[in-house]
Tab-separated table of C-alpha atoms in Angstrom:
chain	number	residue	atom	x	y	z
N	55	UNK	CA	100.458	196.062	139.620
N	56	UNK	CA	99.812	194.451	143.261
N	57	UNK	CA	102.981	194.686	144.933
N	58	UNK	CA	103.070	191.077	145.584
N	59	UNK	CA	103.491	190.727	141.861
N	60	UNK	CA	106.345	194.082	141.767
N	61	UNK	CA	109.294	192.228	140.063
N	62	UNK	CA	112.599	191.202	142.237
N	63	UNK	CA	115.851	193.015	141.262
N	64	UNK	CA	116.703	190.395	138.939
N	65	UNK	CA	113.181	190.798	136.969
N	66	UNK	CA	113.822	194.033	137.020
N	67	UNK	CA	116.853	194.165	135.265
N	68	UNK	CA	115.317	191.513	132.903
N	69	UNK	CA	112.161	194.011	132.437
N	70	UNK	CA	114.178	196.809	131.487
N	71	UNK	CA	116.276	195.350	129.180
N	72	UNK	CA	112.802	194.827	126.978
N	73	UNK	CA	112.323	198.926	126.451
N	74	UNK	CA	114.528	201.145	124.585
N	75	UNK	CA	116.131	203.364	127.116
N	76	UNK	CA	117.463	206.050	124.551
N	77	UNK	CA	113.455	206.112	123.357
N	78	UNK	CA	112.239	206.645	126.840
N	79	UNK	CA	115.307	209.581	127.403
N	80	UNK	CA	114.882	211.109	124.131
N	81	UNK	CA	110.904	211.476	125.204
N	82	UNK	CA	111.684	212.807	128.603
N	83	UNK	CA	113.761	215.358	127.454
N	84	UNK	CA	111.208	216.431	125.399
N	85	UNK	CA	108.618	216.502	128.413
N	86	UNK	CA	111.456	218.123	130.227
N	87	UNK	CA	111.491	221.432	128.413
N	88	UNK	CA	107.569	221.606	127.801
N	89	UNK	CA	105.290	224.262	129.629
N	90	UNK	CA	103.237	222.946	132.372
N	91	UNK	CA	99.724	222.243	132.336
N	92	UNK	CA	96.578	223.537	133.629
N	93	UNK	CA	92.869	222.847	132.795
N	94	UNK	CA	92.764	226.230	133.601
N	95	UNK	CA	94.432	227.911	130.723
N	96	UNK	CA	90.915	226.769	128.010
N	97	UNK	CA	87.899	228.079	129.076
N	98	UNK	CA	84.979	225.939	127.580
N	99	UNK	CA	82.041	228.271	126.346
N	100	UNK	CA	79.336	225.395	126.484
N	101	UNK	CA	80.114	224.741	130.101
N	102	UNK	CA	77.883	224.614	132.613
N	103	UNK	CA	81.012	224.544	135.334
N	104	UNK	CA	83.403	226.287	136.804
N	105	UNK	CA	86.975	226.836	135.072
N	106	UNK	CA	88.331	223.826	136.988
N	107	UNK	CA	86.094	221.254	135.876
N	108	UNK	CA	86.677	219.032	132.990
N	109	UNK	CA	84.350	219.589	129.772
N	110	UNK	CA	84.356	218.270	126.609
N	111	UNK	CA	81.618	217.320	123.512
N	112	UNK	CA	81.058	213.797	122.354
N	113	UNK	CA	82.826	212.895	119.665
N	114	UNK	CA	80.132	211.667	117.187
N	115	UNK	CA	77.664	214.283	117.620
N	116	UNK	CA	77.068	217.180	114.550
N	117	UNK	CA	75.199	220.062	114.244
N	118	UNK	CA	71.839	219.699	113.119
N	119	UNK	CA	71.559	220.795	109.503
N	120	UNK	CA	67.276	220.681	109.971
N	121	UNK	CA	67.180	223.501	112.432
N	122	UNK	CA	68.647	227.381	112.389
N	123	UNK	CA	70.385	227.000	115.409
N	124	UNK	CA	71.732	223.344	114.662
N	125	UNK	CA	70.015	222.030	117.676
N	126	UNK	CA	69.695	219.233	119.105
N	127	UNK	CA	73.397	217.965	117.766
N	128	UNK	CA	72.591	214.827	115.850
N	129	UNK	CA	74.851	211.442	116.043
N	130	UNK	CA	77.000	209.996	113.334
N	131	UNK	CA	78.546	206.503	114.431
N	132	UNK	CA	82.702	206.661	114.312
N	133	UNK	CA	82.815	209.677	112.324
N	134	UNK	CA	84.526	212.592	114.749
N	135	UNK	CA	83.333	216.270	114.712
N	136	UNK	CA	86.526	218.450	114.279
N	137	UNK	CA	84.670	221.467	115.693
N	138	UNK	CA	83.744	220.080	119.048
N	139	UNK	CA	85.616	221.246	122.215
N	140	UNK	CA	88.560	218.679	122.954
N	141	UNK	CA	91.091	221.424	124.707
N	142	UNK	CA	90.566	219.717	127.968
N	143	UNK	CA	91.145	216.110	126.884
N	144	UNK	CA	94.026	217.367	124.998
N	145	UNK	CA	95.258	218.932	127.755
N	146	UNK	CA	94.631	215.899	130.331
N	147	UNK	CA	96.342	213.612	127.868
N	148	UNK	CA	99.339	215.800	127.313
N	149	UNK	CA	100.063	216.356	131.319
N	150	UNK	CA	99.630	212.372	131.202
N	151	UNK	CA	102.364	211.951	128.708
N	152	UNK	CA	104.611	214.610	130.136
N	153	UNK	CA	104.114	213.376	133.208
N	154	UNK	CA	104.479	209.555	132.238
N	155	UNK	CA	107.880	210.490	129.951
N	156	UNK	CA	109.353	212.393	132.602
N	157	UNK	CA	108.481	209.626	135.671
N	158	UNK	CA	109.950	206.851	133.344
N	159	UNK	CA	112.917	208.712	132.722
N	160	UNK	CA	113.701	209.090	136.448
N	161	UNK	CA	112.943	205.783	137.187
N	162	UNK	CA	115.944	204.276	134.791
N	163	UNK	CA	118.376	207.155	135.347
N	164	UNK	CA	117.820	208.541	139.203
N	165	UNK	CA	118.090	212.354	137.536
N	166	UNK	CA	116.189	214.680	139.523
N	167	UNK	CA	115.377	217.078	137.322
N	168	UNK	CA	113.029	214.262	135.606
N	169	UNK	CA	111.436	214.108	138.668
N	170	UNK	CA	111.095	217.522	139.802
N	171	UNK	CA	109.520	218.382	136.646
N	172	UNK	CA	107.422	215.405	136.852
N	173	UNK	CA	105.804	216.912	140.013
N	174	UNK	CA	105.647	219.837	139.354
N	175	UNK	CA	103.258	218.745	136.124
N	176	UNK	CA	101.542	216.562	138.971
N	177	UNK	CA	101.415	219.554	141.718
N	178	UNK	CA	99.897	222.365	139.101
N	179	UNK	CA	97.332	219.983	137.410
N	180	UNK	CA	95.705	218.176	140.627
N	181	UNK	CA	96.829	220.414	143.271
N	182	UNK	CA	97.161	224.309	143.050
N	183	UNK	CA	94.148	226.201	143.877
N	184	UNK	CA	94.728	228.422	140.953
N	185	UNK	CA	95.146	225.669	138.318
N	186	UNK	CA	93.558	222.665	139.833
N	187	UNK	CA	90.934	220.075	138.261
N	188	UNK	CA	88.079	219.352	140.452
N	189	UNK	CA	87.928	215.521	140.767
N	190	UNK	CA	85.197	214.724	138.588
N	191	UNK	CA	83.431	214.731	135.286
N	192	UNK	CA	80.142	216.328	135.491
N	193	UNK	CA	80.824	218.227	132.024
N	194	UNK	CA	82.305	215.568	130.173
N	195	UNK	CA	80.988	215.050	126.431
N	196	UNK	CA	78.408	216.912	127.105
N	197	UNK	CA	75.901	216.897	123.939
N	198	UNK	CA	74.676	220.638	122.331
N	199	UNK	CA	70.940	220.799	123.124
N	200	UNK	CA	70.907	217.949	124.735
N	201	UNK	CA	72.946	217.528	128.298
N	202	UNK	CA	75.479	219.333	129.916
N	203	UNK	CA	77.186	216.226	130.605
N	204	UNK	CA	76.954	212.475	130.388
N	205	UNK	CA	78.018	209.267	131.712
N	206	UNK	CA	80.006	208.353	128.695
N	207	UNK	CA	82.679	211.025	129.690
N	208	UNK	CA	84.064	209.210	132.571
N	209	UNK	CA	85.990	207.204	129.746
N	210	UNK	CA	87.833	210.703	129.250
N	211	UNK	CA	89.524	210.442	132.269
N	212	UNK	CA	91.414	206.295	130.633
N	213	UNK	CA	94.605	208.533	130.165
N	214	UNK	CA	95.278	209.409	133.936
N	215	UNK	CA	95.476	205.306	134.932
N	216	UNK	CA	99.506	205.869	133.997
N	217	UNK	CA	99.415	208.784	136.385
N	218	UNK	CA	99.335	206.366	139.430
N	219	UNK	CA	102.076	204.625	138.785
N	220	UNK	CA	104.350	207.188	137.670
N	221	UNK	CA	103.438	208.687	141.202
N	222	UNK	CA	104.943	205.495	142.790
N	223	UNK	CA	108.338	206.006	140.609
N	224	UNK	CA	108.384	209.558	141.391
N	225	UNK	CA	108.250	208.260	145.315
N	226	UNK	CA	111.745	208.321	145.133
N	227	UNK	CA	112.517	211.438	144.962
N	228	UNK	CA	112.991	214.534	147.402
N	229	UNK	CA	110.460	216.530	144.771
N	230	UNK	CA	107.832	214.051	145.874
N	231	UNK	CA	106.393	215.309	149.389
N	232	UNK	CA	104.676	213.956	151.392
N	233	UNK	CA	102.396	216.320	151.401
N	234	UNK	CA	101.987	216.359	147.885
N	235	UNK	CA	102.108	212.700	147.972
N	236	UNK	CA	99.243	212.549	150.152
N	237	UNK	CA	97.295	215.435	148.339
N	238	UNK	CA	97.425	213.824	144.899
N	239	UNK	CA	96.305	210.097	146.973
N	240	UNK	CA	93.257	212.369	148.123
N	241	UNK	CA	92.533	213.468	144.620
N	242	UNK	CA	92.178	210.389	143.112
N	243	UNK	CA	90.093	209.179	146.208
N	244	UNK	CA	87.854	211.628	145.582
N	245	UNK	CA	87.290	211.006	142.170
N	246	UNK	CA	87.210	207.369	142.875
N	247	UNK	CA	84.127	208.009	144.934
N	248	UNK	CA	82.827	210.352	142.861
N	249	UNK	CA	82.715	207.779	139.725
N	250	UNK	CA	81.539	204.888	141.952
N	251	UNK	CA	78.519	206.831	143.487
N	252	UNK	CA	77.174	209.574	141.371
N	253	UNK	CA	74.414	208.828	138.704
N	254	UNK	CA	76.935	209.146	135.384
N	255	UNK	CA	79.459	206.707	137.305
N	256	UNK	CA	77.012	203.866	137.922
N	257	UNK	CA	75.118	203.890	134.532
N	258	UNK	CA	78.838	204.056	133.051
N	259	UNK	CA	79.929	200.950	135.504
N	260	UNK	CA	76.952	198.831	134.262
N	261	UNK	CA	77.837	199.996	130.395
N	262	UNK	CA	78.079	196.367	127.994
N	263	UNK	CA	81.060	197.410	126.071
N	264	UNK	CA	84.323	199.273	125.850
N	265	UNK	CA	82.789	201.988	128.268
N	266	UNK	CA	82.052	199.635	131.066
N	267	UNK	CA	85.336	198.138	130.609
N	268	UNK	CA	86.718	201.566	130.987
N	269	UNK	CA	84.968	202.118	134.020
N	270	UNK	CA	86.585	199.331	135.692
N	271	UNK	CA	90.156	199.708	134.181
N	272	UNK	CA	90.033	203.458	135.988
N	273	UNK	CA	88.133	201.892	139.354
N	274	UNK	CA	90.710	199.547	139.450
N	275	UNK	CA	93.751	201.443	138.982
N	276	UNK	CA	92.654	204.078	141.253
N	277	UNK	CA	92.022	201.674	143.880
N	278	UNK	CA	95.285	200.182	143.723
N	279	UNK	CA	96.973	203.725	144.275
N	280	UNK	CA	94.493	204.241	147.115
N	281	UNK	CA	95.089	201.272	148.487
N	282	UNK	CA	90.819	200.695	148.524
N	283	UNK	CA	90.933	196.422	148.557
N	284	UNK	CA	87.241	196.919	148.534
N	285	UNK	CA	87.261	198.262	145.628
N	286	UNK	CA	89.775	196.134	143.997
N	287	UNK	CA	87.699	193.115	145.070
N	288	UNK	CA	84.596	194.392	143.131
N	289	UNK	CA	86.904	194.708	140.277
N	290	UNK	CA	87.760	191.198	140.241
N	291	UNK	CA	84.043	190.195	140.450
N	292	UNK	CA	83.031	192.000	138.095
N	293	UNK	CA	85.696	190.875	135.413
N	294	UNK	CA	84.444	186.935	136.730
N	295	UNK	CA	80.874	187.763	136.754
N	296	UNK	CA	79.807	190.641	134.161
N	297	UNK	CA	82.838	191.628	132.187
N	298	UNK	CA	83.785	188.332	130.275
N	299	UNK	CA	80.335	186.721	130.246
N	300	UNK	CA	78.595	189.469	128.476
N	301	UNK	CA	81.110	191.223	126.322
N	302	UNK	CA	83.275	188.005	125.107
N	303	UNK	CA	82.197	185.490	122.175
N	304	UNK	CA	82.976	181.845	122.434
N	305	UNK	CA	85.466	182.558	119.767
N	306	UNK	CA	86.928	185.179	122.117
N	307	UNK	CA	85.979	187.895	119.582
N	308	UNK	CA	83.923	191.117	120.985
N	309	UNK	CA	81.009	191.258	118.972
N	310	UNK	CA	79.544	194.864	120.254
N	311	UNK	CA	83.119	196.094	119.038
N	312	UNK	CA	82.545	194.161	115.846
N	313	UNK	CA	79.223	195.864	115.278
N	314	UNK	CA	80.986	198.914	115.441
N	315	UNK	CA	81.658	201.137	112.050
N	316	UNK	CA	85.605	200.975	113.572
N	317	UNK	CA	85.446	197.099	113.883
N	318	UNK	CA	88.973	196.858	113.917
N	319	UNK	CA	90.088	200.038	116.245
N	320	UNK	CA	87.494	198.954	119.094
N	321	UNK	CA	88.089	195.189	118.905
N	322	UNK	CA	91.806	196.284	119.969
N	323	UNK	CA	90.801	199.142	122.528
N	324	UNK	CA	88.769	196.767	124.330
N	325	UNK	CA	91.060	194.148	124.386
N	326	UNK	CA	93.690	196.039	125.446
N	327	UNK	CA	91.976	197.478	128.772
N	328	UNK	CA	90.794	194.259	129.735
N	329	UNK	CA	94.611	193.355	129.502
N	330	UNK	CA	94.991	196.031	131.838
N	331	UNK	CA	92.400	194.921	134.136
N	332	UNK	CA	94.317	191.216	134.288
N	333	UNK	CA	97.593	193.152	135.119
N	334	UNK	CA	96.380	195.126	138.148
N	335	UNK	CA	93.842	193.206	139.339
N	336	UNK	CA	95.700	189.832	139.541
N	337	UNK	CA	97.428	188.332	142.740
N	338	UNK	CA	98.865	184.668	143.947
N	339	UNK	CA	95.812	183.865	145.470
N	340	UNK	CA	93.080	185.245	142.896
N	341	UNK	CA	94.830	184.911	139.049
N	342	UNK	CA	92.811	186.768	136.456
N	343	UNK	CA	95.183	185.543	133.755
N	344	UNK	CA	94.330	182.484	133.875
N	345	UNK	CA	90.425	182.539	135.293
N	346	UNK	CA	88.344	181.031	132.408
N	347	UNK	CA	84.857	180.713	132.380
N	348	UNK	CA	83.151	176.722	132.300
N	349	UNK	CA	82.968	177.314	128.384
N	350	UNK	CA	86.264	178.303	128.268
N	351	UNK	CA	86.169	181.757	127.466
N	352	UNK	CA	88.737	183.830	129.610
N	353	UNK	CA	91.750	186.540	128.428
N	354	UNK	CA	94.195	183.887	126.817
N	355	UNK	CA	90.904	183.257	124.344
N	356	UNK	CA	90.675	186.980	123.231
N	357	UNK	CA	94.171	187.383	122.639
N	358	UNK	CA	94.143	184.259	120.711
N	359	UNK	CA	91.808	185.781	118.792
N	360	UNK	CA	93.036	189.214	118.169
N	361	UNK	CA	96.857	188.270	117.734
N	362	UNK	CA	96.370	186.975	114.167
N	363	UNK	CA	94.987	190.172	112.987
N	364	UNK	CA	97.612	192.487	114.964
N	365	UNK	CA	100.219	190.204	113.329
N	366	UNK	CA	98.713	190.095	109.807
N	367	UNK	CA	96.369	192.928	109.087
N	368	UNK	CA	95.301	192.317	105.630
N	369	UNK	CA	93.893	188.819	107.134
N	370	UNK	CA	91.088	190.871	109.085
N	371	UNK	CA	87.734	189.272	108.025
N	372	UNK	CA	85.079	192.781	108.984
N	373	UNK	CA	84.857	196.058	107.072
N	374	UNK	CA	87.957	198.040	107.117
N	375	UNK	CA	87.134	200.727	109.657
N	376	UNK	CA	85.374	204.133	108.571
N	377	UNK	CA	88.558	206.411	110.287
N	378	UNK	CA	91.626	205.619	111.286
N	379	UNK	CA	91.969	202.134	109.718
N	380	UNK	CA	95.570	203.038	108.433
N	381	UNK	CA	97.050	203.554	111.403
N	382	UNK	CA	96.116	200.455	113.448
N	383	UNK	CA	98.061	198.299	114.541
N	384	UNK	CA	100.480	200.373	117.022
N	385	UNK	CA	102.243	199.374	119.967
N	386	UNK	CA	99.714	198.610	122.379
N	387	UNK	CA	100.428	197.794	125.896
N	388	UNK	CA	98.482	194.490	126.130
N	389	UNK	CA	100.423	191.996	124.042
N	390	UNK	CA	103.837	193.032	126.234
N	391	UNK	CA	101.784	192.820	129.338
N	392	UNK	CA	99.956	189.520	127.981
N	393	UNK	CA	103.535	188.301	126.803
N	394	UNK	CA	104.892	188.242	129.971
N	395	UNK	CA	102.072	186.986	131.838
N	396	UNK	CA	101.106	184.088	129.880
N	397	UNK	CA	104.850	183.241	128.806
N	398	UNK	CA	103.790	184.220	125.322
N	399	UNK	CA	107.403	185.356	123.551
N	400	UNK	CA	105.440	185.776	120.366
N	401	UNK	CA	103.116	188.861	121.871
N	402	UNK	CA	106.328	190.706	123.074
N	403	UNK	CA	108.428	190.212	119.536
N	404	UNK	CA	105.075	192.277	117.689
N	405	UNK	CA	104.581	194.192	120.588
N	406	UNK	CA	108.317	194.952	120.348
N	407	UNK	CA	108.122	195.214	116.730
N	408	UNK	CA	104.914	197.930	116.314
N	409	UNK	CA	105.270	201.191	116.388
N	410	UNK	CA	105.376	203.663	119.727
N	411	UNK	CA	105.209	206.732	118.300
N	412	UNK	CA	101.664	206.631	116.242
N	413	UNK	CA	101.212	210.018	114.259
N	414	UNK	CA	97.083	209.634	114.145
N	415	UNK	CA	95.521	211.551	116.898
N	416	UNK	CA	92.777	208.999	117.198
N	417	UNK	CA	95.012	205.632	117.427
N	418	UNK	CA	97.470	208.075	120.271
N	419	UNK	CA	93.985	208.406	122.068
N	420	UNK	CA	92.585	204.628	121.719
N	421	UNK	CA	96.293	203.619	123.503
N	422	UNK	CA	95.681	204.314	127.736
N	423	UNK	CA	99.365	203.599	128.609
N	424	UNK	CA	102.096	205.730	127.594
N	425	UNK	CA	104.677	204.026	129.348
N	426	UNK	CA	104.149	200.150	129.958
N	427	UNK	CA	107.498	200.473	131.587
N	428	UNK	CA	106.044	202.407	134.582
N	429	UNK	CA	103.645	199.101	135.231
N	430	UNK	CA	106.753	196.607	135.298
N	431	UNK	CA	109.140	197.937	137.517
C-alpha cells in the first residue's frame, strides 16, 4: 500500500493478469444498478444516538431466559443471535462492496459510469447531511441491559479499510472532486482520531487477539489514506513489539483463536488481517514481511502454519468449528497478498483456486477485502 511499493506499469500489467476481469465486470454491473446507501434508511430502536450514528448488538449475546424482561442479555461463545440488530453493519458492508465492485471496475476499464456511481455510493454514505454517518462508533454492539455501546464494535467498522483504496482508483475520474475528495479524507481523519483517543478505541487498541489486530489493520489503513506517518509508525511498532509477541505461538499458530469454539474461522481471520497489516505497513527501509522476532516467530511462520490446513481441510487437528465450519476455506486476501510478497507461487495457485463468491453470511463477514485488486494496482 505505501506508494513506494505501488507497482510499475509492467507489474501492473503482471498484477492484473492474476484476477478475472469478466468476475470483477460481471460484479460491477451488479453494483452498478443497485440503490444507494444510507445508514439513514434503519432506524435502530435500542439506540442511544442519533439516526446517523452506527449501532449494532453483539453477536453472541441472548436474551435472558431467567428474567421477564430477558435482561441483562447473557453470552453464548460463537453461537450468533439472529434477532439482534445488524441493519447497519449490513448496510456498511454492502456500500463497501458496491463501492469496492464499482471502483475496481473503473480501474481496469476507464468507464465512467463505474465511477460516478462509485461516488455517488461514497458522497451519500460519508458526506450528505441528510444521509451521512457520523465518524464513529459509540453505539456499536451495544449489549441489552448492559451498555449502549462497547469497545468491541470498532471491529464493525474492518469492512471500510477497502474504501480507501477504492477512493485512490476513483481519483481518476472527473466524478471524484476535490471537494469530495477532501471531504471523505476528513471523514476518515476524524474517525481515525476518534478510535485512537476515545475510551472504546484505546481498550480496543490494547485488545490480545483478533480485536486488537483489527484495531490496527483499520489505524493503519486509515493512516495511509490520511497520509498520518505518525500513525503509520505506531503501527509498525506495535506489530514488532505487541502484535507478534503476544498473539503468535512458536509454532506460528494463534492459540487465543485456537481456544475459540470457531478454532478454525478465527485462526484464518486473524491471520489474514495481520497479512494486511504486512501489506500496508511495509516499506524499503522498514520490511514487515520479513521482520522476525529472535525466536523466529514473524508472518512467513503463521502462514507456514495455516497453509496446510487452507490447502487440506480434513488435516485440521482442533474441533471442527460450532458455525460456519462448512464454508471455510474461501478466497481470502492474505495468501495472494502473502504470495506475492514472499515469492510464494503456491499461496496464489489456492488463493486462485478458492472460492470468491462465499454464500455463508458469516465467512462474507470474516473476509475484510472485497477486492484485493484495489490494493495491487
Amino acid at each position: 500500500m505505501n506508494n513506494r511499493l505501488r507497482a510499475s506499469a509492467d507489474t501492473r500489467s503482471e498484477r492484473l493478469s492474476l484476477f478475472e476481469l469478466a468476475w470483477i465486470k460481471r460484479h460491477a454491473d451488479q453494483s452498478l444498478q443497485a440503490d444507494t446507501i444510507h445508514l439513514t434508511d434503519a432506524v435502530a430502536e435500542k439506540s442511544e444516538g442519533s439516526i446517523h450514528d452506527y449501532y449494532s448488538n453483539g453477536d453472541y449475546w441472548w436474551p435472558n431466559p431467567e428474567t421477564a424482561d430477558n435482561l441483562p442479555y447473557i453470552r453464548r461463545d460463537g453461537e450468533s443471535n439472529p434477532s439482534n440488530f445488524d441493519t447497519h453493519r449490513l448496510f456498511l458492508r454492502q456500500m463497501r462492496t458496491h463501492t469496492a465492485n464499482l471502483a475496481a471496475a473503473y480501474a481496469v476499464t476507464g468507464n465512467e459510469a463505474y465511477a460516478e456511481k462509485a461516488v455517488q455510493f461514497l458522497k451519500e454514505f460519508f458526506l450528505d447531511e441528510a444521509t451521512r454517518m457520523n465518524p464513529h462508533l459509540l453505539y456499536a454492539q451495544a449489549i441489552p441491559g448492559i451498555c449502549s455501546g462497547r469497545g468491541v464494535g470498532i471491529i464493525d467498522t474492518l469492512h471500510i479499510i477497502d474504501i480507501p483504496p477504492a477512493i485512490e482508483a476513483l481519483k481518476a475520474s472527473p466524478a471524484m472532486t476535490s471537494s469530495i475528495y477532501n471531504g471523505l479524507k476528513q471523514w476518515f481523519a476524524d474517525y481515525l482520531t476518534w478510535m485512537s483517543t476515545h475510551e472504546y478505541g484505546k481498550q480496543e487498541m490494547i485488545a490480545d487477539n483478533n480485536h486488537g489486530v483489527c484495531w490496527f489493520v483499520q489505524a493503519a489503513a486509515f493512516a495511509w489514506f490520511t497520509r498520518n506517518e505518525e500513525m503509520l509508525r505506531f503501527c509498525r511498532q506495535r506489530f514488532k513489539e505487541s502484535l507478534l509477541p503476544d498473539q503468535m505461538a512458536s509454532d506460528g499458530s494463534f492459540p487465543r483463536e485456537l481456544a475459540r469454539t470457531k478454532p478454525y474461522g478465527y485462526a484464518i481471520f486473524v491471520l489474514d488481517n495481520l497479512v494486511t497489516l504486512c501489506h500496508i505497513l511495509s516499506t524499503p527501509e522498514d520490511n514487515l514481511w520479513t521482520y522476525t522476532l529472535p525466536d523466529g516467530r514473524g508472518i512467513s511462520k503463521g502462514l507456514s502454519y495455516l497453509y496446510p490446513y487452507l490447502n487440506n481441510k480434513a488435516s485440521w487437528p482442533y474441533p471442527p468449528d460450532i458455525e460456519h465450519f462448512e464454508g471455510w476455506p474461501a478466497k481470502v486476501p492474505s495468501l495472494l497478498f502473502a504470495g506475492l510478497a514472499l515469492h510464494e507461487p503456491a499461496y496464489v495457485q489456492l488463493w486462485d483456486r478458492l472460492d470468491p463468491d462465499p454464500t455463508d453470511a458469516e465467512v462474507r463477514r470474516n473476509i475484510a477485502i472485497r477486492q484485493p485488486l484495489l490494493w495491487l494496482i
